[in-house]
PDB file of C-alpha atoms in Angstrom:
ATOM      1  CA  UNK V   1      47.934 -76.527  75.622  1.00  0.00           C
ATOM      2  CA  UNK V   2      49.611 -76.284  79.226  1.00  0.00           C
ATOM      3  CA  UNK V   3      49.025 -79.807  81.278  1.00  0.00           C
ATOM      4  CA  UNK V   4      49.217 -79.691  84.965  1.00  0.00           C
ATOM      5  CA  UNK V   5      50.397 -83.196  85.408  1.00  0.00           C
ATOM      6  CA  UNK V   6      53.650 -84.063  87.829  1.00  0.00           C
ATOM      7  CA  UNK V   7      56.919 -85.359  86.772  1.00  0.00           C
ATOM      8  CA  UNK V   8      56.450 -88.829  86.763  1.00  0.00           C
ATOM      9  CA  UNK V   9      57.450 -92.108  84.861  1.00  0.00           C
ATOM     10  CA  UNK V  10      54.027 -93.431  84.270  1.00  0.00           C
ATOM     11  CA  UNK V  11      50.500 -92.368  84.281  1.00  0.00           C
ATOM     12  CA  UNK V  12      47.448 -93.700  84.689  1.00  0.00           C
ATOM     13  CA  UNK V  13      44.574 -93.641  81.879  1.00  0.00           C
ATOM     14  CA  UNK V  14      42.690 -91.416  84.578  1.00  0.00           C
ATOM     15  CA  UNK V  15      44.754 -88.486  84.999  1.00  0.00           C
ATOM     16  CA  UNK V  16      45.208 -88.059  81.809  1.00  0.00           C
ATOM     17  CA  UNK V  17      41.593 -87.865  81.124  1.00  0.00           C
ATOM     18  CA  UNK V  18      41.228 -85.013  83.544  1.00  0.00           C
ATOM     19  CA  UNK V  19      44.563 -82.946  82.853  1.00  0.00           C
ATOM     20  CA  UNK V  20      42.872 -83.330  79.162  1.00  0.00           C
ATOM     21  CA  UNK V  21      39.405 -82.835  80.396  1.00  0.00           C
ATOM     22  CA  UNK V  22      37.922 -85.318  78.588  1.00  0.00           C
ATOM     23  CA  UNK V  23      36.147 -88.908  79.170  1.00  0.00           C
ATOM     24  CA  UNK V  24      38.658 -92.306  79.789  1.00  0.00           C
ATOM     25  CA  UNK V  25      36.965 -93.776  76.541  1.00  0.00           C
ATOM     26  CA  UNK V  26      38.042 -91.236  74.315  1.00  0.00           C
ATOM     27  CA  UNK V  27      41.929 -92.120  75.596  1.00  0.00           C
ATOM     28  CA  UNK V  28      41.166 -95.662  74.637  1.00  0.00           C
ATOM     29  CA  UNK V  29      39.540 -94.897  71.306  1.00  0.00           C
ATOM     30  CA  UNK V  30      42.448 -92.637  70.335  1.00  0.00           C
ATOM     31  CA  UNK V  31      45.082 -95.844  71.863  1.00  0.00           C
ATOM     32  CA  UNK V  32      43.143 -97.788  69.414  1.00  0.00           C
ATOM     33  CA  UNK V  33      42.732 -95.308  66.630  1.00  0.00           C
ATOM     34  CA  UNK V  34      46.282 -93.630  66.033  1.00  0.00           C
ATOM     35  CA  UNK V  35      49.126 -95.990  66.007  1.00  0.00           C
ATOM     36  CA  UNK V  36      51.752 -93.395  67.253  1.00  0.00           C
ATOM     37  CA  UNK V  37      50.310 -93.781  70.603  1.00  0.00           C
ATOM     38  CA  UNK V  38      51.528 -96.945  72.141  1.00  0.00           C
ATOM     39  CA  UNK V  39      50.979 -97.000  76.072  1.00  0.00           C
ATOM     40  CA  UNK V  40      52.535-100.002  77.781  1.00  0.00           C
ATOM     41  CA  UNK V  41      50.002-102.115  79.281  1.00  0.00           C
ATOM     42  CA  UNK V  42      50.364-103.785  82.456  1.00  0.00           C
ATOM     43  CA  UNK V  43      49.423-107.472  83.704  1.00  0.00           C
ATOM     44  CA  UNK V  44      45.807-106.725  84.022  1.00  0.00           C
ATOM     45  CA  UNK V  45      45.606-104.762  80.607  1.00  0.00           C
ATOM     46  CA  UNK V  46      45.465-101.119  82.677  1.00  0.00           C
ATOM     47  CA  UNK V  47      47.462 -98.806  79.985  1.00  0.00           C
ATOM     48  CA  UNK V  48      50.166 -96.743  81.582  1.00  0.00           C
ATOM     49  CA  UNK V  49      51.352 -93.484  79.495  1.00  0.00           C
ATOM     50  CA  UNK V  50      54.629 -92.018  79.305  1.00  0.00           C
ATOM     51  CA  UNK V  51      55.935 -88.658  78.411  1.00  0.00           C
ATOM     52  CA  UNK V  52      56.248 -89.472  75.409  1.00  0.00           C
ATOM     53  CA  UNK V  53      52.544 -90.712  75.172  1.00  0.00           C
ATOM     54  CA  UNK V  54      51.238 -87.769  76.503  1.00  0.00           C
ATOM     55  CA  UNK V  55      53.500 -85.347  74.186  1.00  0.00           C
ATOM     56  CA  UNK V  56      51.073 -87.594  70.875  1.00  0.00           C
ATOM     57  CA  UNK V  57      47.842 -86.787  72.802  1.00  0.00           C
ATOM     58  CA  UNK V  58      48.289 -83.520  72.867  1.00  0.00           C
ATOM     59  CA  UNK V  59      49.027 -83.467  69.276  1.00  0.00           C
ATOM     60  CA  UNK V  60      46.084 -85.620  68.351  1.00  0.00           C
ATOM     61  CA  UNK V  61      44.193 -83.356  71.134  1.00  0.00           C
ATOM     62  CA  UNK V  62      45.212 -80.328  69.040  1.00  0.00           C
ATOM     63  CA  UNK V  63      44.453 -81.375  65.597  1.00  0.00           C
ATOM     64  CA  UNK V  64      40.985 -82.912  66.467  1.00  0.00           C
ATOM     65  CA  UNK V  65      39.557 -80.847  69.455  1.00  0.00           C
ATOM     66  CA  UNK V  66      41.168 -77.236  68.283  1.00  0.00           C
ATOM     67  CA  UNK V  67      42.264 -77.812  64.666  1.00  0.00           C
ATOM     68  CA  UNK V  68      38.937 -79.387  63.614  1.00  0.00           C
ATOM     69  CA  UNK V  69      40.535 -82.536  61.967  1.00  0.00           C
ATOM     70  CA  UNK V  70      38.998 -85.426  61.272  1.00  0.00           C
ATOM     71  CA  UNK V  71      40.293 -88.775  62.704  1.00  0.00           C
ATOM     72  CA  UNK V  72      41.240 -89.751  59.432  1.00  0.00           C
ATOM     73  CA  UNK V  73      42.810 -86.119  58.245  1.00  0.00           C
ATOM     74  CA  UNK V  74      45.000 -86.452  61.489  1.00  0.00           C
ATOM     75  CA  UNK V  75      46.113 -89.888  60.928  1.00  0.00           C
ATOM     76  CA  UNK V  76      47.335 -88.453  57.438  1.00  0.00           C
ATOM     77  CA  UNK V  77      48.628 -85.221  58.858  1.00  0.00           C
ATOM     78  CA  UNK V  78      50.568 -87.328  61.644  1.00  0.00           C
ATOM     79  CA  UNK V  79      51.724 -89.852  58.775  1.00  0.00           C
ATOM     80  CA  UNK V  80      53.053 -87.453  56.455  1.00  0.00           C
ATOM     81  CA  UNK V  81      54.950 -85.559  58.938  1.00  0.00           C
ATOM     82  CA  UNK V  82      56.791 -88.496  60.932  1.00  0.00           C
ATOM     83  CA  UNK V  83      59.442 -87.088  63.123  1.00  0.00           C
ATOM     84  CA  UNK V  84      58.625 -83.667  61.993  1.00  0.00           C
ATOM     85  CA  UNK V  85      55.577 -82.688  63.645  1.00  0.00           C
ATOM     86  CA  UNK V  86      56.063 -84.197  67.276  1.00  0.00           C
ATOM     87  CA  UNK V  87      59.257 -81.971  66.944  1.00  0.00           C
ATOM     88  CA  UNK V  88      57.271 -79.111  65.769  1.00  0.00           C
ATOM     89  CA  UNK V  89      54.537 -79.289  68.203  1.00  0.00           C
ATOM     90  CA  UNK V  90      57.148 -80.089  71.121  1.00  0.00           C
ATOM     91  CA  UNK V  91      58.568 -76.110  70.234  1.00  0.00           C
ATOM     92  CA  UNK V  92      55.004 -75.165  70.269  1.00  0.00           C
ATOM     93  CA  UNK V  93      54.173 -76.572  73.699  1.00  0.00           C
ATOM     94  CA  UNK V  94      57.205 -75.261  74.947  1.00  0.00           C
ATOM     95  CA  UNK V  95      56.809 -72.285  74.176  1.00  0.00           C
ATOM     96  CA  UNK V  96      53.062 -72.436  75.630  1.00  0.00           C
ATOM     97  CA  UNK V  97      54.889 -73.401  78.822  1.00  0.00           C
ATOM     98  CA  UNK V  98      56.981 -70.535  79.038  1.00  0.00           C
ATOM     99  CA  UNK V  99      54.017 -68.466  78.318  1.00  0.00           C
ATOM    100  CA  UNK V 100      52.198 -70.360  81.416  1.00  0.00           C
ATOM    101  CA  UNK V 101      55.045 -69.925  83.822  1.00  0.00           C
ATOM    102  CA  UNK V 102      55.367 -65.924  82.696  1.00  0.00           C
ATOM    103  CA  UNK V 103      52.019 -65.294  83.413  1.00  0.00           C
ATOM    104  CA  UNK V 104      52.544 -66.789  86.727  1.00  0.00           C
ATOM    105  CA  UNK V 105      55.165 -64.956  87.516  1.00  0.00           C
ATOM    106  CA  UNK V 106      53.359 -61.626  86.018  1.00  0.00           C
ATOM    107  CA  UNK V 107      50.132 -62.293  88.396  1.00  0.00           C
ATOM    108  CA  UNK V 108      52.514 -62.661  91.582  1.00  0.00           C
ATOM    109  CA  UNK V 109      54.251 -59.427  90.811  1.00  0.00           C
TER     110      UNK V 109
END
């Protein structure tokens, strides 16, 4: 899954709902859900994401939306893998990048 999000240190709950294309509340149930995903929070409770945030949405995104996981089944998946599978995935989304920015380059040739 290719995000079109800029390079920034923070972002709000709101873009990442839309570069996900899904609803704010389902951010905030998976904040609440999976305890990987740790947004900092500011004064007034608003959660702010990190690259690092996003990188354990898009794995949750992947195993629940595409891989048909349950919430439970990925909390076990994500568990049993630690380290491993946000380094796994990170190849994988890299590589999907590449792919994106080749195809790019392909259509303006």
């Amino acid at each position: 899954m290719h995000l079109d999000l800029p390079k920034k240190l923070y972002y709000r709950i709101g873009e990442i709902a839309k570069a996900f294309n899904v609803k704010t509340s389902l951010i905030r149930f998976w904040d609440s859900e999976f305890d990987v995903l740790k947004p900092k929070k500011n004064s007034k409770g608003n959660r702010r994401f990190t690259q690092d945030d996003i990188k354990t949405l898009k794995l949750i995104y992947s195993l629940v939306k595409e891989q048909g996981y349950t919430l439970d089944g990925a909390k076990s998946y994500i568990k049993s893998k630690k380290g491993k599978t946000l380094t796994n995935f990170e190849i994988i989304s890299k590589l999907e990048s590449i792919k994106h920015k080749l195809m790019k380059i392909k259509s303006e040739i």
